[in-house]
Amino acid sequence: PHPKATIDGDGLALSLSLRLRAPDGLADVNDLEASITGDISRLVRDCQRLGCDPFGFAESAAALFPTVPSWTTFDWPAHYSSARLDIDLTVSFS
């Protein structure tokens, strides 16, 4: 996954971009993408609720700030818990 955090007028936005390969004939690609996207979304929301970041969003967000004090002032935990999430998932069959 490629975690990314951005800050805009609406606050903090998190995005994950994933490309997966599945064996031919496994399932309908649209159903599979919807199922995986839903599972990932629920997992990230649970992590936000618990205050943990196993994906590395904080590292991406910290890079947006020029100094450690400006990063600290941002108050990552408060913003992370309510950040918007966008998942870009593509499943291709081999």
Short mmCIF file of N, CA, C and O in Angstrom, two decimals:
data_model
loop_
_atom_site.label_atom_id
_atom_site.label_comp_id
_atom_site.label_asym_id
_atom_site.label_seq_id
_atom_site.Cartn_x
_atom_site.Cartn_y
_atom_site.Cartn_z
N PRO A 1 0.83 -1.20 0.00
CA PRO A 1 0.00 0.00 0.00
C PRO A 1 0.87 1.25 0.00
O PRO A 1 1.98 1.24 0.50
N HIS A 2 0.32 2.30 -0.55
CA HIS A 2 1.00 3.58 -0.56
C HIS A 2 0.17 4.57 0.24
O HIS A 2 -0.73 5.21 -0.30
N PRO A 3 0.47 4.71 1.55
CA PRO A 3 -0.31 5.64 2.37
C PRO A 3 0.12 7.08 2.11
O PRO A 3 1.29 7.37 1.90
N LYS A 4 -0.86 7.96 2.11
CA LYS A 4 -0.57 9.37 1.89
C LYS A 4 -1.53 10.19 2.73
O LYS A 4 -2.70 9.84 2.88
N ALA A 5 -1.02 11.27 3.27
CA ALA A 5 -1.85 12.21 4.01
C ALA A 5 -1.72 13.58 3.35
O ALA A 5 -0.63 13.97 2.93
N THR A 6 -2.83 14.27 3.23
CA THR A 6 -2.82 15.63 2.70
C THR A 6 -3.70 16.51 3.60
O THR A 6 -4.58 16.01 4.31
N ILE A 7 -3.43 17.79 3.56
CA ILE A 7 -4.22 18.74 4.34
C ILE A 7 -4.77 19.78 3.37
O ILE A 7 -4.03 20.34 2.56
N ASP A 8 -6.09 19.98 3.44
CA ASP A 8 -6.71 20.97 2.58
C ASP A 8 -7.71 21.77 3.41
O ASP A 8 -7.74 21.65 4.64
N GLY A 9 -8.52 22.55 2.77
CA GLY A 9 -9.50 23.38 3.46
C GLY A 9 -10.51 22.59 4.29
O GLY A 9 -11.12 23.12 5.20
N ASP A 10 -10.68 21.32 3.96
CA ASP A 10 -11.62 20.47 4.69
C ASP A 10 -10.95 19.67 5.80
O ASP A 10 -11.58 18.84 6.43
N GLY A 11 -9.65 19.87 5.99
CA GLY A 11 -8.94 19.15 7.05
C GLY A 11 -8.01 18.08 6.50
O GLY A 11 -7.50 18.18 5.39
N LEU A 12 -7.81 17.04 7.29
CA LEU A 12 -6.88 15.98 6.96
C LEU A 12 -7.56 14.92 6.11
O LEU A 12 -8.66 14.47 6.42
N ALA A 13 -6.88 14.53 5.04
CA ALA A 13 -7.38 13.45 4.17
C ALA A 13 -6.31 12.37 4.09
O ALA A 13 -5.13 12.66 3.92
N LEU A 14 -6.74 11.14 4.22
CA LEU A 14 -5.86 9.98 4.12
C LEU A 14 -6.19 9.24 2.85
O LEU A 14 -7.36 9.11 2.49
N SER A 15 -5.18 8.73 2.17
CA SER A 15 -5.46 7.93 0.98
C SER A 15 -4.53 6.73 0.93
O SER A 15 -3.38 6.80 1.35
N LEU A 16 -5.08 5.64 0.45
CA LEU A 16 -4.33 4.41 0.23
C LEU A 16 -4.51 4.01 -1.21
O LEU A 16 -5.63 4.00 -1.73
N SER A 17 -3.42 3.66 -1.85
CA SER A 17 -3.46 3.19 -3.23
C SER A 17 -2.92 1.78 -3.26
O SER A 17 -1.79 1.54 -2.81
N LEU A 18 -3.72 0.84 -3.75
CA LEU A 18 -3.32 -0.56 -3.78
C LEU A 18 -3.58 -1.17 -5.14
O LEU A 18 -4.62 -0.91 -5.75
N ARG A 19 -2.67 -1.99 -5.57
CA ARG A 19 -2.82 -2.77 -6.81
C ARG A 19 -2.63 -4.23 -6.45
O ARG A 19 -1.57 -4.61 -5.94
N LEU A 20 -3.65 -5.04 -6.69
CA LEU A 20 -3.60 -6.45 -6.33
C LEU A 20 -3.81 -7.33 -7.56
O LEU A 20 -4.52 -6.95 -8.49
N ARG A 21 -3.21 -8.50 -7.53
CA ARG A 21 -3.41 -9.49 -8.59
C ARG A 21 -4.10 -10.70 -7.98
O ARG A 21 -3.75 -11.14 -6.90
N ALA A 22 -5.07 -11.23 -8.69
CA ALA A 22 -5.82 -12.40 -8.24
C ALA A 22 -5.80 -13.44 -9.35
O ALA A 22 -5.70 -13.09 -10.53
N PRO A 23 -5.92 -14.71 -8.99
CA PRO A 23 -5.96 -15.75 -10.02
C PRO A 23 -7.21 -15.62 -10.89
O PRO A 23 -8.27 -15.22 -10.41
N ASP A 24 -7.09 -15.97 -12.16
CA ASP A 24 -8.23 -15.95 -13.07
C ASP A 24 -9.37 -16.80 -12.51
O ASP A 24 -9.15 -17.84 -11.91
N GLY A 25 -10.59 -16.31 -12.72
CA GLY A 25 -11.77 -17.08 -12.34
C GLY A 25 -12.08 -17.04 -10.86
O GLY A 25 -13.00 -17.72 -10.42
N LEU A 26 -11.36 -16.25 -10.09
CA LEU A 26 -11.59 -16.22 -8.65
C LEU A 26 -12.94 -15.60 -8.30
O LEU A 26 -13.68 -16.13 -7.52
N ALA A 27 -13.23 -14.46 -8.88
CA ALA A 27 -14.48 -13.76 -8.58
C ALA A 27 -14.67 -12.63 -9.58
O ALA A 27 -13.75 -12.30 -10.33
N ASP A 28 -15.82 -12.04 -9.55
CA ASP A 28 -16.07 -10.86 -10.36
C ASP A 28 -15.20 -9.72 -9.83
O ASP A 28 -15.19 -9.46 -8.63
N VAL A 29 -14.48 -9.05 -10.70
CA VAL A 29 -13.53 -8.02 -10.26
C VAL A 29 -14.22 -6.89 -9.51
O VAL A 29 -13.70 -6.39 -8.50
N ASN A 30 -15.39 -6.46 -9.92
CA ASN A 30 -16.09 -5.37 -9.24
C ASN A 30 -16.51 -5.78 -7.83
O ASN A 30 -16.39 -5.00 -6.88
N ASP A 31 -17.03 -7.00 -7.69
CA ASP A 31 -17.42 -7.49 -6.37
C ASP A 31 -16.20 -7.62 -5.46
O ASP A 31 -16.25 -7.27 -4.28
N LEU A 32 -15.11 -8.13 -6.01
CA LEU A 32 -13.89 -8.31 -5.24
C LEU A 32 -13.33 -6.96 -4.79
O LEU A 32 -12.97 -6.79 -3.61
N GLU A 33 -13.28 -5.98 -5.68
CA GLU A 33 -12.79 -4.65 -5.32
C GLU A 33 -13.67 -4.01 -4.25
O GLU A 33 -13.17 -3.42 -3.29
N ALA A 34 -14.98 -4.14 -4.37
CA ALA A 34 -15.89 -3.56 -3.38
C ALA A 34 -15.72 -4.22 -2.02
O ALA A 34 -15.70 -3.54 -0.98
N SER A 35 -15.56 -5.53 -2.00
CA SER A 35 -15.38 -6.26 -0.75
C SER A 35 -14.08 -5.87 -0.06
O SER A 35 -14.05 -5.58 1.14
N ILE A 36 -12.99 -5.84 -0.82
CA ILE A 36 -11.69 -5.49 -0.24
C ILE A 36 -11.67 -4.04 0.22
O ILE A 36 -11.17 -3.73 1.30
N THR A 37 -12.23 -3.15 -0.58
CA THR A 37 -12.28 -1.73 -0.21
C THR A 37 -13.05 -1.55 1.10
O THR A 37 -12.64 -0.80 1.98
N GLY A 38 -14.18 -2.23 1.23
CA GLY A 38 -14.95 -2.15 2.47
C GLY A 38 -14.18 -2.67 3.67
O GLY A 38 -14.20 -2.06 4.75
N ASP A 39 -13.48 -3.79 3.50
CA ASP A 39 -12.69 -4.36 4.59
C ASP A 39 -11.57 -3.41 5.02
O ASP A 39 -11.33 -3.20 6.20
N ILE A 40 -10.87 -2.84 4.03
CA ILE A 40 -9.78 -1.92 4.34
C ILE A 40 -10.32 -0.66 5.02
O ILE A 40 -9.74 -0.17 5.99
N SER A 41 -11.42 -0.15 4.54
CA SER A 41 -12.03 1.03 5.13
C SER A 41 -12.39 0.79 6.60
O SER A 41 -12.09 1.62 7.47
N ARG A 42 -13.00 -0.34 6.89
CA ARG A 42 -13.35 -0.68 8.28
C ARG A 42 -12.09 -0.81 9.13
O ARG A 42 -12.05 -0.35 10.28
N LEU A 43 -11.03 -1.41 8.58
CA LEU A 43 -9.79 -1.57 9.33
C LEU A 43 -9.17 -0.22 9.66
O LEU A 43 -8.76 0.03 10.80
N VAL A 44 -9.10 0.68 8.68
CA VAL A 44 -8.53 2.01 8.92
C VAL A 44 -9.38 2.77 9.94
O VAL A 44 -8.85 3.40 10.86
N ARG A 45 -10.70 2.70 9.82
CA ARG A 45 -11.58 3.39 10.78
C ARG A 45 -11.37 2.86 12.19
O ARG A 45 -11.34 3.62 13.16
N ASP A 46 -11.20 1.54 12.34
CA ASP A 46 -10.92 0.96 13.66
C ASP A 46 -9.60 1.48 14.19
O ASP A 46 -9.48 1.81 15.38
N CYS A 47 -8.58 1.56 13.33
CA CYS A 47 -7.28 2.08 13.75
C CYS A 47 -7.39 3.54 14.16
O CYS A 47 -6.78 3.95 15.16
N GLN A 48 -8.16 4.33 13.42
CA GLN A 48 -8.36 5.73 13.79
C GLN A 48 -9.03 5.83 15.17
O GLN A 48 -8.63 6.64 16.00
N ARG A 49 -10.02 5.00 15.39
CA ARG A 49 -10.74 5.02 16.67
C ARG A 49 -9.80 4.63 17.82
O ARG A 49 -9.87 5.20 18.90
N LEU A 50 -8.89 3.69 17.56
CA LEU A 50 -7.95 3.24 18.59
C LEU A 50 -6.72 4.13 18.71
O LEU A 50 -5.92 3.97 19.64
N GLY A 51 -6.51 5.02 17.75
CA GLY A 51 -5.36 5.91 17.79
C GLY A 51 -4.06 5.26 17.35
O GLY A 51 -2.98 5.73 17.72
N CYS A 52 -4.16 4.21 16.57
CA CYS A 52 -2.94 3.56 16.06
C CYS A 52 -2.84 3.77 14.55
O CYS A 52 -3.85 3.93 13.87
N ASP A 53 -1.62 3.77 14.05
CA ASP A 53 -1.38 4.06 12.64
C ASP A 53 -0.38 3.06 12.05
O ASP A 53 0.78 3.40 11.82
N PRO A 54 -0.82 1.83 11.79
CA PRO A 54 0.10 0.84 11.23
C PRO A 54 0.39 1.06 9.75
O PRO A 54 1.24 0.36 9.18
N PHE A 55 -0.26 2.03 9.13
CA PHE A 55 -0.11 2.24 7.69
C PHE A 55 0.97 3.26 7.34
O PHE A 55 1.44 3.30 6.21
N GLY A 56 1.33 4.13 8.27
CA GLY A 56 2.33 5.15 8.01
C GLY A 56 1.78 6.48 7.55
O GLY A 56 2.50 7.29 6.97
N PHE A 57 0.51 6.74 7.81
CA PHE A 57 -0.07 8.03 7.45
C PHE A 57 0.64 9.18 8.17
O PHE A 57 0.86 10.24 7.59
N ALA A 58 1.01 8.98 9.44
CA ALA A 58 1.66 10.04 10.22
C ALA A 58 2.98 10.44 9.58
O ALA A 58 3.31 11.64 9.54
N GLU A 59 3.73 9.50 9.09
CA GLU A 59 5.01 9.82 8.45
C GLU A 59 4.78 10.70 7.22
O GLU A 59 5.50 11.67 7.00
N SER A 60 3.78 10.35 6.44
CA SER A 60 3.45 11.15 5.27
C SER A 60 3.00 12.55 5.68
O SER A 60 3.40 13.55 5.08
N ALA A 61 2.17 12.64 6.73
CA ALA A 61 1.68 13.94 7.18
C ALA A 61 2.80 14.79 7.77
O ALA A 61 2.87 15.99 7.51
N ALA A 62 3.69 14.19 8.54
CA ALA A 62 4.77 14.93 9.16
C ALA A 62 5.67 15.60 8.12
O ALA A 62 6.20 16.69 8.35
N ALA A 63 5.80 14.96 6.97
CA ALA A 63 6.63 15.52 5.90
C ALA A 63 6.06 16.82 5.34
O ALA A 63 6.77 17.57 4.65
N LEU A 64 4.79 17.12 5.64
CA LEU A 64 4.16 18.35 5.16
C LEU A 64 4.53 19.56 5.99
O LEU A 64 4.23 20.69 5.60
N PHE A 65 5.16 19.34 7.14
CA PHE A 65 5.47 20.41 8.07
C PHE A 65 6.96 20.73 8.05
O PHE A 65 7.79 19.82 8.08
N PRO A 66 7.31 22.03 8.04
CA PRO A 66 8.73 22.40 7.91
C PRO A 66 9.55 22.19 9.19
O PRO A 66 10.77 22.07 9.12
N THR A 67 8.88 22.17 10.35
CA THR A 67 9.61 22.03 11.61
C THR A 67 8.89 21.05 12.54
O THR A 67 7.68 20.82 12.40
N VAL A 68 9.63 20.52 13.50
CA VAL A 68 9.02 19.65 14.50
C VAL A 68 7.99 20.41 15.33
O VAL A 68 6.89 19.88 15.57
N PRO A 69 8.27 21.63 15.76
CA PRO A 69 7.24 22.37 16.51
C PRO A 69 5.94 22.57 15.72
O PRO A 69 4.84 22.47 16.28
N SER A 70 6.04 22.84 14.42
CA SER A 70 4.81 23.01 13.64
C SER A 70 4.05 21.69 13.53
O SER A 70 2.82 21.68 13.55
N TRP A 71 4.75 20.57 13.44
CA TRP A 71 4.12 19.25 13.43
C TRP A 71 3.45 18.98 14.76
O TRP A 71 2.31 18.51 14.82
N THR A 72 4.14 19.28 15.85
CA THR A 72 3.58 19.05 17.19
C THR A 72 2.34 19.90 17.42
O THR A 72 1.34 19.42 17.97
N THR A 73 2.37 21.15 16.97
CA THR A 73 1.23 22.04 17.11
C THR A 73 0.02 21.54 16.33
O THR A 73 -1.12 21.75 16.74
N PHE A 74 0.26 20.86 15.23
CA PHE A 74 -0.83 20.34 14.40
C PHE A 74 -1.73 19.37 15.17
O PHE A 74 -2.92 19.28 14.92
N ASP A 75 -1.18 18.66 16.14
CA ASP A 75 -1.93 17.71 16.97
C ASP A 75 -2.46 16.54 16.13
O ASP A 75 -3.67 16.37 15.93
N TRP A 76 -1.52 15.76 15.62
CA TRP A 76 -1.84 14.61 14.78
C TRP A 76 -2.95 13.73 15.34
O TRP A 76 -3.90 13.39 14.62
N PRO A 77 -2.90 13.29 16.61
CA PRO A 77 -3.95 12.38 17.10
C PRO A 77 -5.37 12.93 16.93
O PRO A 77 -6.29 12.20 16.55
N ALA A 78 -5.54 14.21 17.18
CA ALA A 78 -6.88 14.80 17.05
C ALA A 78 -7.35 14.81 15.60
O ALA A 78 -8.51 14.51 15.32
N HIS A 79 -6.46 15.14 14.68
CA HIS A 79 -6.83 15.18 13.27
C HIS A 79 -6.97 13.78 12.68
O HIS A 79 -7.86 13.54 11.86
N TYR A 80 -6.10 12.88 13.07
CA TYR A 80 -6.12 11.52 12.54
C TYR A 80 -7.45 10.83 12.83
O TYR A 80 -8.02 10.15 11.97
N SER A 81 -7.95 11.01 14.02
CA SER A 81 -9.17 10.30 14.42
C SER A 81 -10.39 10.65 13.58
O SER A 81 -11.32 9.85 13.46
N SER A 82 -10.37 11.85 12.96
CA SER A 82 -11.54 12.27 12.17
C SER A 82 -11.22 12.51 10.69
O SER A 82 -12.03 13.09 9.98
N ALA A 83 -10.06 12.05 10.25
CA ALA A 83 -9.64 12.30 8.87
C ALA A 83 -10.52 11.54 7.87
O ALA A 83 -11.01 10.44 8.14
N ARG A 84 -10.69 12.16 6.71
CA ARG A 84 -11.39 11.50 5.61
C ARG A 84 -10.49 10.42 5.03
O ARG A 84 -9.27 10.51 5.10
N LEU A 85 -11.09 9.43 4.40
CA LEU A 85 -10.33 8.32 3.83
C LEU A 85 -10.75 8.07 2.40
O LEU A 85 -11.94 8.01 2.09
N ASP A 86 -9.75 7.93 1.53
CA ASP A 86 -9.98 7.57 0.14
C ASP A 86 -9.14 6.34 -0.17
O ASP A 86 -7.93 6.34 0.10
N ILE A 87 -9.77 5.32 -0.73
CA ILE A 87 -9.05 4.09 -1.09
C ILE A 87 -9.13 3.92 -2.60
O ILE A 87 -10.22 3.89 -3.16
N ASP A 88 -7.97 3.81 -3.22
CA ASP A 88 -7.87 3.57 -4.65
C ASP A 88 -7.35 2.15 -4.82
O ASP A 88 -6.17 1.88 -4.61
N LEU A 89 -8.26 1.24 -5.16
CA LEU A 89 -7.92 -0.18 -5.27
C LEU A 89 -8.18 -0.67 -6.67
O LEU A 89 -9.26 -0.44 -7.23
N THR A 90 -7.20 -1.35 -7.23
CA THR A 90 -7.36 -1.99 -8.53
C THR A 90 -6.98 -3.45 -8.39
O THR A 90 -5.88 -3.76 -7.92
N VAL A 91 -7.88 -4.33 -8.80
CA VAL A 91 -7.60 -5.77 -8.80
C VAL A 91 -7.52 -6.20 -10.25
O VAL A 91 -8.42 -5.93 -11.06
N SER A 92 -6.43 -6.85 -10.58
CA SER A 92 -6.30 -7.41 -11.93
C SER A 92 -6.13 -8.92 -11.81
O SER A 92 -5.67 -9.42 -10.78
N PHE A 93 -6.55 -9.60 -12.83
CA PHE A 93 -6.44 -11.06 -12.81
C PHE A 93 -5.27 -11.50 -13.66
O PHE A 93 -4.98 -10.94 -14.71
N SER A 94 -4.57 -12.51 -13.17
CA SER A 94 -3.40 -13.02 -13.90
C SER A 94 -3.79 -14.11 -14.88
O SER A 94 -4.86 -14.58 -14.92
#
